[in-house]
Structure formats: structure tokens, C-alpha cells
Coordinates of N, CA and C in Angstrom, one line a residue:
Chain A
X3 N -116.7 248.8 201.8 CA -117.1 247.9 200.6 C -117.5 246.7 200.9
X4 N -118.1 247.1 202.0 CA -119.6 245.9 201.4 C -121.1 246.5 201.3
X5 N -120.8 247.6 200.9 CA -122.5 248.4 200.3 C -122.3 248.7 198.7
X6 N -123.7 248.2 198.7 CA -124.1 248.6 197.6 C -125.4 250.0 197.6
X7 N -124.8 250.3 196.3 CA -125.4 251.8 196.1 C -126.2 251.7 195.3
X8 N -127.7 252.3 195.7 CA -129.1 252.3 194.4 C -129.3 253.8 194.3
X9 N -129.8 253.2 193.0 CA -130.3 254.8 192.3 C -131.5 254.7 191.2
X10 N -132.5 255.4 191.3 CA -132.5 256.4 191.8 C -133.3 256.1 193.6
X11 N -133.6 256.6 193.9 CA -134.3 256.9 195.3 C -135.6 256.1 195.0
X12 N -136.6 257.2 193.9 CA -137.7 257.0 193.5 C -138.1 256.8 191.7
X13 N -138.7 256.9 191.3 CA -139.2 256.8 190.0 C -140.9 256.6 189.6
X14 N -141.1 257.4 188.9 CA -142.3 257.9 188.2 C -142.3 257.0 186.7
X15 N -143.3 256.4 186.1 CA -142.9 255.8 184.9 C -144.4 255.5 184.0
X16 N -144.2 256.0 183.3 CA -146.2 256.3 182.3 C -146.1 254.5 181.8
X17 N -147.4 254.2 182.5 CA -148.0 252.7 181.9 C -147.1 252.4 180.3
X18 N -146.4 251.4 180.6 CA -146.1 251.2 179.1 C -144.5 251.4 178.5
X19 N -143.7 252.1 179.6 CA -142.5 252.7 179.8 C -142.1 251.8 180.3
X20 N -140.7 252.4 180.3 CA -139.0 251.2 180.4 C -138.9 251.8 181.5
X21 N -138.8 251.1 182.9 CA -138.6 251.7 184.6 C -137.0 251.0 184.4
X22 N -135.8 251.7 184.5 CA -134.7 251.5 184.6 C -134.0 251.9 186.5
X23 N -133.7 251.2 187.0 CA -132.8 251.0 188.6 C -131.5 250.7 188.4
X24 N -130.7 251.3 188.9 CA -128.9 250.9 189.1 C -128.5 250.7 189.7
X25 N -127.7 250.1 190.2 CA -126.8 249.5 191.6 C -125.1 249.5 191.3
X26 N -124.4 250.2 192.8 CA -123.2 249.8 192.0 C -122.5 249.3 193.6
X27 N -121.8 248.8 193.7 CA -120.8 247.9 194.4 C -119.8 248.0 194.2
X28 N -118.5 247.2 195.3 CA -117.4 247.6 195.3 C -116.2 246.4 195.8
X29 N -117.1 245.5 196.4 CA -116.4 244.1 197.0 C -117.0 243.2 195.7
X30 N -115.5 242.9 195.4 CA -115.2 242.3 194.1 C -115.5 240.5 194.4
X31 N -115.8 239.8 195.6 CA -116.2 239.1 196.5 C -117.6 238.7 196.1
X32 N -118.2 239.6 196.3 CA -119.8 239.1 195.9 C -120.2 238.4 194.6
X33 N -120.5 237.2 194.2 CA -121.0 235.6 194.2 C -122.4 235.9 193.1
X34 N -123.3 236.7 193.6 CA -124.9 237.1 193.3 C -125.0 237.9 193.2
X35 N -126.1 238.2 192.7 CA -127.1 239.5 192.4 C -128.2 239.1 192.1
X36 N -129.1 239.4 193.3 CA -130.4 239.1 193.1 C -131.1 240.6 193.0
X37 N -132.7 240.8 192.8 CA -133.2 241.9 192.6 C -134.7 241.7 193.5
X38 N -135.2 241.6 194.4 CA -136.4 241.4 195.1 C -137.1 242.7 195.4
X39 N -138.3 242.6 195.0 CA -139.8 243.0 194.7 C -140.5 243.3 196.0
X40 N -141.1 244.3 196.8 CA -141.7 244.5 197.9 C -142.9 245.4 198.4
X41 N -144.3 244.9 197.7 CA -145.2 245.3 198.1 C -145.2 246.1 199.5
X42 N -146.1 246.8 199.5 CA -146.7 247.7 201.4 C -147.1 246.1 201.7
X43 N -146.3 246.0 203.2 CA -147.3 245.2 204.0 C -146.7 243.7 203.8
X44 N -145.9 243.3 203.0 CA -145.4 242.3 202.7 C -143.8 241.9 202.5
X45 N -143.2 241.0 202.7 CA -142.1 240.1 202.7 C -141.5 240.9 201.8
X46 N -139.8 241.2 201.1 CA -139.6 241.2 200.1 C -139.7 239.6 198.7
X47 N -139.8 240.1 197.6 CA -139.5 238.6 196.8 C -139.1 238.7 196.1
X48 N -138.1 237.3 195.5 CA -137.5 237.3 194.9 C -137.7 237.8 193.3
X49 N -137.3 238.7 192.3 CA -137.6 238.5 191.2 C -136.9 238.1 190.5
X50 N -135.8 238.6 190.0 CA -134.5 237.6 188.9 C -133.5 237.8 189.9
X51 N -132.5 237.2 189.0 CA -131.1 237.3 190.1 C -130.2 236.6 188.6
X52 N -128.6 237.3 189.1 CA -128.0 237.0 187.9 C -126.4 237.1 188.6
X53 N -125.4 235.7 188.2 CA -124.1 235.8 188.8 C -123.1 236.6 187.7
X54 N -122.0 236.8 188.4 CA -120.8 238.0 187.4 C -120.8 237.4 186.5
X55 N -120.5 236.1 186.0 CA -120.1 235.6 184.8 C -120.7 236.2 183.8
X56 N -122.1 236.3 184.1 CA -122.9 236.5 183.0 C -123.2 237.9 182.8
X57 N -123.5 238.8 181.6 CA -123.1 239.6 181.1 C -125.4 240.6 181.4
X58 N -126.1 239.7 180.8 CA -127.3 239.9 181.1 C -128.5 238.8 181.0
X59 N -129.2 238.9 181.5 CA -130.4 237.6 182.0 C -131.9 238.2 181.8
X60 N -132.2 237.6 181.0 CA -134.3 238.4 180.6 C -134.7 237.1 181.6
X61 N -135.9 237.3 182.0 CA -137.1 237.0 182.2 C -138.8 237.8 182.1
X62 N -139.0 237.3 181.0 CA -140.5 238.0 181.0 C -139.9 239.3 180.6
X63 N -140.8 240.6 180.7 CA -140.4 241.6 181.0 C -139.2 242.4 182.4
X64 N -138.4 241.5 182.6 CA -138.1 241.9 183.1 C -136.1 241.1 182.7
X65 N -135.2 242.3 183.1 CA -134.3 242.3 182.8 C -132.5 242.7 183.6
X66 N -132.0 241.7 183.5 CA -130.7 242.3 184.3 C -129.5 242.8 183.7
X67 N -129.1 243.8 183.5 CA -127.8 243.6 182.4 C -126.6 244.1 184.1
X68 N -125.1 243.1 183.5 CA -124.6 243.1 184.6 C -123.2 244.0 184.1
X69 N -122.5 244.7 184.7 CA -121.1 245.7 184.0 C -120.2 244.8 185.0
X70 N -119.0 243.7 185.1 CA -118.4 243.1 185.9 C -117.3 244.5 186.2
X71 N -116.7 245.5 184.6 CA -115.8 246.0 185.3 C -116.3 247.7 185.7
X72 N -117.1 247.8 185.2 CA -117.6 248.9 186.3 C -118.5 248.5 187.6
X73 N -118.1 247.4 188.1 CA -119.2 247.2 189.0 C -120.6 247.5 188.8
X74 N -121.3 247.3 188.4 CA -122.5 247.9 187.9 C -123.8 247.0 187.7
X75 N -124.5 246.7 188.3 CA -125.5 246.4 187.6 C -127.2 247.3 187.8
X76 N -128.2 246.5 186.5 CA -129.4 247.1 186.6 C -130.6 246.4 186.6
X77 N -131.7 246.9 186.4 CA -132.3 245.8 186.5 C -133.5 246.7 185.8
X78 N -134.4 246.3 184.3 CA -135.0 246.9 183.5 C -136.3 245.8 183.3
X79 N -137.5 247.3 183.5 CA -138.5 246.6 183.6 C -139.1 246.7 182.2
X80 N -139.6 246.5 181.1 CA -141.0 246.6 179.7 C -141.6 246.9 179.9
X81 N -142.7 247.6 179.2 CA -143.9 247.7 179.6 C -144.3 248.1 180.6
X82 N -144.0 248.6 181.3 CA -143.9 248.9 182.5 C -145.7 249.0 182.9
X83 N -146.2 248.6 183.9 CA -147.5 248.3 184.2 C -148.2 248.8 185.6
X84 N -148.8 249.6 185.9 CA -149.5 249.6 186.9 C -149.6 248.4 188.3
X85 N -149.6 247.5 188.1 CA -149.2 246.0 189.0 C -147.7 246.1 189.2
X86 N -147.0 246.6 188.7 CA -145.2 247.2 188.4 C -145.0 247.6 189.8
X87 N -145.7 248.9 190.3 CA -145.8 249.4 191.1 C -145.3 249.6 192.7
X88 N -144.7 249.4 193.5 CA -143.5 248.7 194.4 C -142.5 248.9 194.7
X89 N -141.7 248.9 195.5 CA -140.2 248.8 196.2 C -139.0 248.1 195.7
X90 N -138.1 247.7 195.5 CA -137.6 247.3 194.6 C -135.4 247.5 195.1
X91 N -135.6 246.4 195.6 CA -134.1 245.8 196.1 C -133.6 245.4 195.5
X92 N -132.0 245.9 195.4 CA -131.1 245.2 194.7 C -130.3 244.4 195.8
X93 N -129.1 243.5 195.6 CA -128.6 243.1 196.8 C -127.5 242.1 196.0
X94 N -126.4 241.7 197.1 CA -126.0 240.9 196.4 C -125.1 240.2 197.7
X95 N -124.7 238.6 197.0 CA -124.5 238.1 198.1 C -122.3 237.6 198.2
X96 N -121.7 237.9 199.9 CA -120.8 237.3 200.2 C -120.9 236.6 201.3
X97 N -119.9 235.4 200.9 CA -120.7 234.8 202.4 C -121.6 234.5 203.1
X98 N -122.5 234.1 202.1 CA -124.3 233.6 202.2 C -124.9 234.9 203.2
X99 N -124.0 235.9 203.4 CA -125.1 237.1 203.4 C -125.7 237.9 202.4
X100 N -126.7 238.6 202.4 CA -127.1 239.4 201.4 C -127.0 240.8 202.1
X101 N -126.4 241.6 201.0 CA -126.3 243.2 201.4 C -127.1 243.9 200.4
X102 N -127.8 244.5 201.1 CA -128.7 245.1 200.2 C -128.7 246.7 199.9
X103 N -129.0 247.1 198.8 CA -129.6 248.6 197.8 C -130.8 249.4 199.5
X104 N -130.3 250.3 198.9 CA -132.0 251.2 199.9 C -133.1 250.7 199.7
X105 N -132.9 251.1 198.0 CA -134.1 250.1 197.5 C -134.7 251.8 196.7
X106 N -136.3 251.3 195.8 CA -136.3 252.3 194.7 C -137.9 252.2 194.8
X107 N -138.6 253.3 195.0 CA -140.0 253.0 194.9 C -140.7 253.6 193.8
X108 N -140.7 252.6 192.6 CA -141.6 252.7 191.8 C -143.0 253.0 191.6
X109 N -143.4 254.1 190.7 CA -144.5 254.5 190.9 C -145.1 254.3 189.2
X110 N -145.9 253.5 189.0 CA -146.2 253.6 187.2 C -147.3 253.9 187.6
X111 N -147.6 255.1 186.1 CA -149.2 255.9 186.3 C -149.3 255.4 185.1
X112 N -150.9 255.2 185.2 CA -152.0 255.0 184.5 C -151.8 255.4 183.2
Chain B
X22 N -147.8 232.8 198.0 CA -147.1 233.2 199.0 C -145.9 232.0 198.9
X23 N -144.9 232.7 200.2 CA -143.5 231.7 199.8 C -144.0 230.5 200.7
X24 N -144.5 230.0 201.4 CA -144.9 229.1 202.7 C -144.0 230.1 204.0
X25 N -143.1 230.6 204.6 CA -142.5 231.1 205.2 C -143.6 231.5 206.2
X26 N -143.8 231.5 207.5 CA -145.1 232.6 208.5 C -144.2 232.8 209.6
X27 N -144.6 234.2 210.2 CA -144.2 234.8 210.9 C -144.9 235.0 211.9
X28 N -144.9 235.4 213.3 CA -145.5 235.5 214.4 C -144.9 236.6 215.0
X29 N -145.7 237.4 216.1 CA -146.7 237.9 216.0 C -146.5 238.4 214.8
X30 N -148.0 239.5 214.3 CA -148.0 240.0 213.4 C -147.4 241.7 213.6
X31 N -147.8 242.0 214.7 CA -147.3 243.4 215.0 C -147.3 243.4 216.7
X32 N -146.3 244.3 217.3 CA -145.9 244.1 218.4 C -145.5 245.5 219.2
X33 N -146.3 245.7 220.1 CA -145.8 246.8 220.8 C -145.0 246.3 222.3
X34 N -144.1 247.1 222.9 CA -143.2 247.1 224.0 C -142.6 248.1 223.9
X35 N -142.1 248.2 225.5 CA -141.5 249.3 226.0 C -140.4 248.7 226.1
X36 N -139.2 250.2 226.3 CA -138.0 250.3 226.0 C -137.6 249.7 227.4
X37 N -136.4 248.5 227.3 CA -135.6 247.7 228.1 C -136.1 246.5 228.3
X38 N -137.7 246.6 227.6 CA -138.7 245.4 228.3 C -138.1 244.2 226.5
X39 N -138.6 242.8 226.7 CA -137.2 242.0 225.9 C -138.0 241.0 224.8
X40 N -138.1 240.7 223.6 CA -138.8 239.9 222.5 C -138.5 239.1 221.6
X41 N -139.2 238.0 222.1 CA -139.4 237.3 221.3 C -139.6 237.0 219.4
X42 N -139.2 236.7 219.1 CA -139.9 237.0 217.3 C -140.0 235.2 216.7
X43 N -140.9 234.9 215.6 CA -140.6 233.2 215.7 C -141.0 233.6 214.2
X44 N -140.2 232.4 213.4 CA -140.2 232.3 212.0 C -140.8 230.8 212.0
X45 N -141.5 230.5 211.1 CA -141.1 228.8 210.1 C -141.2 229.1 209.1
X46 N -139.8 228.2 209.1 CA -139.1 228.2 207.0 C -140.3 227.7 206.1
X47 N -140.0 227.8 205.0 CA -140.2 227.1 204.3 C -140.3 225.7 204.0
X48 N -141.4 224.7 203.5 CA -140.4 222.9 203.9 C -139.2 222.8 202.8
X49 N -138.4 222.2 203.5 CA -137.0 221.5 203.0 C -136.5 222.5 202.9
X50 N -136.5 223.7 203.5 CA -135.1 224.8 203.7 C -135.0 224.3 204.8
X51 N -133.3 224.8 205.2 CA -132.9 223.9 206.3 C -131.5 225.8 207.1
X52 N -131.9 226.6 206.1 CA -131.2 227.7 206.1 C -132.6 229.0 206.7
X53 N -132.1 230.0 208.0 CA -133.1 230.8 208.2 C -132.0 231.8 208.3
X54 N -132.4 233.3 208.0 CA -132.1 234.4 207.8 C -132.6 235.1 208.8
X55 N -132.7 236.4 209.3 CA -133.1 237.3 210.0 C -132.6 238.9 209.6
X56 N -133.3 239.5 209.2 CA -133.4 241.1 208.8 C -133.9 242.1 209.7
X57 N -133.4 243.4 210.5 CA -133.8 244.2 210.5 C -134.3 245.1 208.8
X58 N -135.6 245.7 209.2 CA -136.0 246.8 208.0 C -136.8 247.9 209.1
X59 N -136.2 249.0 208.5 CA -136.1 250.0 209.3 C -137.3 250.9 208.2
X60 N -138.5 251.4 208.3 CA -139.3 252.5 207.4 C -138.2 253.1 206.1
X61 N -138.5 252.7 205.3 CA -138.4 253.4 204.1 C -136.5 253.2 203.9
X62 N -136.0 252.0 204.0 CA -134.8 251.3 204.2 C -134.4 249.9 203.5
X63 N -133.3 249.9 203.6 CA -133.6 248.1 202.4 C -133.4 247.5 203.8
X64 N -133.6 245.9 204.5 CA -132.9 245.5 204.7 C -131.7 244.9 205.8
X65 N -131.4 244.9 206.5 CA -130.2 244.5 207.7 C -130.0 243.1 207.8
X66 N -128.9 242.6 207.2 CA -128.3 241.5 207.9 C -128.2 241.8 209.4
X67 N -129.3 240.8 209.6 CA -129.1 240.2 211.9 C -128.0 239.5 211.8
X68 N -128.7 238.1 211.1 CA -127.8 236.6 211.5 C -128.2 235.8 210.7
X69 N -128.0 234.3 210.5 CA -128.0 233.6 209.5 C -128.2 232.4 210.1
X70 N -128.7 231.3 210.5 CA -129.0 229.9 211.4 C -128.8 229.1 210.1
X71 N -127.7 227.9 210.2 CA -127.9 226.9 209.7 C -128.0 225.4 210.7
X72 N -128.4 224.2 210.4 CA -128.5 223.5 211.6 C -128.1 223.5 213.0
X73 N -129.4 224.6 213.8 CA -128.9 224.6 214.6 C -127.8 225.9 215.0
X74 N -127.3 226.0 214.4 CA -125.7 226.7 214.6 C -125.7 227.9 213.7
X75 N -125.1 229.4 214.1 CA -125.1 230.6 213.8 C -124.0 230.8 212.8
X76 N -124.5 231.5 211.1 CA -123.8 230.9 210.2 C -123.5 231.8 209.8
X77 N -123.5 233.1 210.1 CA -122.8 235.0 209.9 C -123.5 235.4 210.9
X78 N -123.4 236.5 210.7 CA -123.6 237.6 212.0 C -123.6 238.8 211.2
X79 N -125.0 239.8 210.9 CA -124.1 241.4 210.7 C -123.8 242.0 212.3
X80 N -123.7 243.6 212.1 CA -123.8 244.5 212.5 C -124.2 245.0 213.8
X81 N -124.6 244.0 214.8 CA -125.8 244.1 216.3 C -125.6 243.7 216.9
X82 N -125.4 243.6 218.1 CA -125.0 243.3 219.3 C -125.4 242.3 219.9
X83 N -125.1 241.9 220.9 CA -125.3 240.6 221.4 C -126.4 240.6 222.1
X84 N -127.5 241.8 222.0 CA -128.7 241.6 222.9 C -129.5 240.7 221.5
X85 N -128.9 240.5 220.2 CA -130.0 240.3 219.6 C -129.5 239.1 218.9
X86 N -130.5 237.7 219.6 CA -129.8 236.9 219.6 C -131.0 235.7 219.5
X87 N -130.5 234.5 218.9 CA -131.2 233.4 217.8 C -131.1 232.5 218.2
X88 N -132.5 231.2 217.5 CA -131.9 230.1 217.3 C -133.1 229.7 216.3
X89 N -132.4 228.3 216.3 CA -133.1 227.3 215.2 C -133.4 225.7 216.1
X90 N -134.4 225.7 215.5 CA -134.5 224.1 216.3 C -134.8 223.2 215.6
X91 N -134.5 221.7 215.6 CA -135.1 220.8 214.7 C -135.6 221.0 213.4
X92 N -136.5 221.5 213.5 CA -137.5 221.9 212.5 C -137.3 222.6 211.5
X93 N -136.1 223.5 212.0 CA -135.7 224.6 211.1 C -136.5 226.3 211.3
X94 N -137.5 226.0 211.9 CA -138.0 227.0 212.6 C -137.0 227.7 213.6
X95 N -137.3 229.0 213.8 CA -136.4 229.6 214.4 C -137.5 231.1 214.9
X96 N -136.1 231.5 216.0 CA -136.7 232.4 217.2 C -135.8 233.7 217.3
X97 N -136.4 234.6 217.1 CA -135.0 235.8 217.5 C -135.5 236.2 218.8
X98 N -134.4 236.8 219.4 CA -134.7 237.4 220.8 C -134.2 238.8 220.5
X99 N -134.3 239.7 221.4 CA -133.9 241.1 221.4 C -134.5 241.3 222.7
X100 N -133.0 241.5 223.6 CA -132.9 241.7 225.2 C -133.0 243.3 225.2
X101 N -133.7 244.4 226.2 CA -132.9 245.4 226.6 C -133.7 246.4 225.3
X102 N -135.2 246.5 224.8 CA -135.0 246.7 223.4 C -134.6 248.3 223.9
X103 N -134.7 248.9 223.1 CA -134.6 250.6 222.8 C -135.6 251.0 221.9
X104 N -135.5 251.8 222.1 CA -136.3 252.7 220.7 C -135.9 252.8 219.3
X105 N -134.9 252.7 219.0 CA -134.4 252.8 217.7 C -134.7 250.6 217.3
X106 N -134.8 250.0 217.7 CA -135.2 248.3 217.4 C -136.7 248.7 216.6
X107 N -137.3 249.4 216.7 CA -138.7 250.0 216.1 C -138.6 249.5 214.3
X108 N -138.9 248.9 214.0 CA -138.8 247.9 212.9 C -139.6 247.1 212.1
X109 N -139.2 246.6 211.0 CA -140.6 245.2 210.9 C -139.0 244.8 210.9
X110 N -139.6 243.3 211.5 CA -138.2 242.1 211.5 C -138.5 241.0 210.1
X111 N -137.8 240.4 209.0 CA -138.1 239.9 208.8 C -137.2 238.8 208.7
X112 N -137.6 237.5 208.4 CA -137.7 235.9 208.5 C -137.5 235.4 207.3
X113 N -136.1 235.1 206.4 CA -136.1 234.2 205.3 C -135.5 232.6 205.2
X114 N -135.9 232.0 204.8 CA -135.8 230.7 204.6 C -135.4 230.2 203.0
X115 N -133.7 229.7 203.4 CA -133.2 229.0 202.2 C -132.9 227.6 202.1
X116 N -132.3 227.3 201.2 CA -131.2 225.9 201.0 C -129.9 226.7 201.3
X117 N -128.9 226.3 202.2 CA -127.7 227.1 202.3 C -126.7 227.0 201.0
X118 N -126.8 226.0 200.5 CA -126.4 226.1 198.9 C -126.9 226.9 197.5
X119 N -128.0 227.5 198.0 CA -128.7 228.5 197.5 C -129.1 229.8 198.2
X120 N -128.1 230.5 198.9 CA -128.4 231.3 199.9 C -128.8 232.4 199.9
X121 N -128.7 232.9 198.2 CA -129.2 233.9 197.5 C -130.5 234.0 196.9
X122 N -131.2 233.3 196.7 CA -132.6 232.8 197.2 C -133.4 232.6 198.4
X123 N -133.7 233.7 198.7 CA -134.5 233.4 200.0 C -135.6 233.8 199.7
X124 N -136.9 233.4 200.6 CA -138.0 233.1 200.5 C -138.6 233.5 202.1
X125 N -138.9 235.3 201.9 CA -139.6 235.9 203.1 C -140.4 235.8 203.3
X126 N -141.1 235.9 204.8 CA -142.1 235.5 205.3 C -142.8 237.1 205.2
X127 N -144.0 237.7 205.7 CA -144.6 238.6 206.0 C -144.2 240.0 206.7
X128 N -143.3 239.4 207.7 CA -142.5 240.1 208.8 C -143.0 240.9 210.1
X129 N -142.7 241.0 210.8 CA -142.8 241.3 212.2 C -143.0 242.6 212.4
X130 N -144.0 243.8 212.8 CA -143.7 244.8 213.3 C -143.4 245.3 214.0
X131 N -142.2 245.5 214.7 CA -141.7 245.9 216.3 C -142.3 247.4 216.7
X132 N -143.2 247.8 217.4 CA -142.7 249.7 218.0 C -142.4 249.0 219.4
X133 N -141.3 250.3 219.2 CA -140.7 249.9 220.7 C -141.1 251.8 221.4
X134 N -141.8 251.3 222.8 CA -142.4 252.4 223.5 C -141.2 253.6 224.4

């Protein structure tokens, strides 16, 4: 019940396209849902986050869509750029602890 | 850069040995969380420290222990190292009231032979 399931495992998108990564959860006690971006050899960096009382949050080219009834949330990257190539993790918070998805390796082809 | 530093960057140990990893928090942050990230996987929560006390623990055995100091820096100690302990160990600092917003260091890559 503490799991966060993330898909796809890997994703290849053409430059300028839309990248979509999906996550699902079971624990209704989760109260905060961040997305992290990780480049090789670096620690994860917070990209964007949402609370469960909001259905959508947009920051620049990055949008989180949140469906509370379906217990799903997704990250959309608009106008994807080669510099967006990285591993993306969704996470969910419960009692100060972050539970992480397994990650999606995103490759943007020029 | 997040302002969170970790040392050492890389470490090689043999099975059965003990290791200490260090982390300096971002200025002003009172909470430190430690994670283990195996190759190709998401970070797994080890534990969190707030005001020098353990504030939560993941599914890791007692041979994983930690400390937080008055200046909010922290150590992760692992005793009786096993081959499966080989991983990237990440430290993240935050404010306890904003614990979902964590700032990560670059990690320590541990290899156990």
C-alpha cells in the first residue's frame, strides 16, 4: 500500500514533442506529490509538486495532472528539449517520508 | 547546486567492514533524510533526523544507523557491510514542515567487494 507505481520505464520523444510519465498509488494518506529530475552522477532535484486538493499545476513547460479519485498523477513536459533527457521520479509523502517510483529514463531525440 | 554536500564521493569497502558517510545540510534546514539508491532504481528511504533525533525509519536493518549534529550535519553508519549494500547513498535536507521539498546532495557511491 506504500508503493508508488511509475510508467513507462523508459521513453523516447522527438524534440518539440510532449513527454508524459504516469504514476499511481494506493495509500490515500499521501498528502504531497513531488516530481524529481535526476541527471547521471547527480542527486535528484525537485522539479514540480502538487497537493491532492489541486487537479493541475503548471510551471513553465512542466505540468502535473492529478486525479484523486483514480489515485493517479502524471507529468507532462511540453516542447521537450534534449536538455530534458534525464531520469524522472514521482514520489508521494506520508508522515514526512517520501515513497518513490522506480523512475522513467527520458531521452529526447534532436 | 543545492548547498548540500556529501563526503566521500566514492568509497570501496570489503564485506564485513564498517563505513561512515557524511552530509552537510543546506543552510537553515533542520531535517536530514538518507536514501539508498541501487542502480536503475528509485531512492529507498533509510531514515530521517530532526533535531538530532530519528524522526522516521524505512525498512532497513539496525546495522544502518545515523547521527545528526547540532549544526544539522549528519552521518550514516553501516556496520557489517554486505555485497547488496553497494549503491548510491543520498542525503537530503529540508525543513520539517516542508519535508516533501527535499534538496539532495550528489551522493556517495559505495562499492562493497
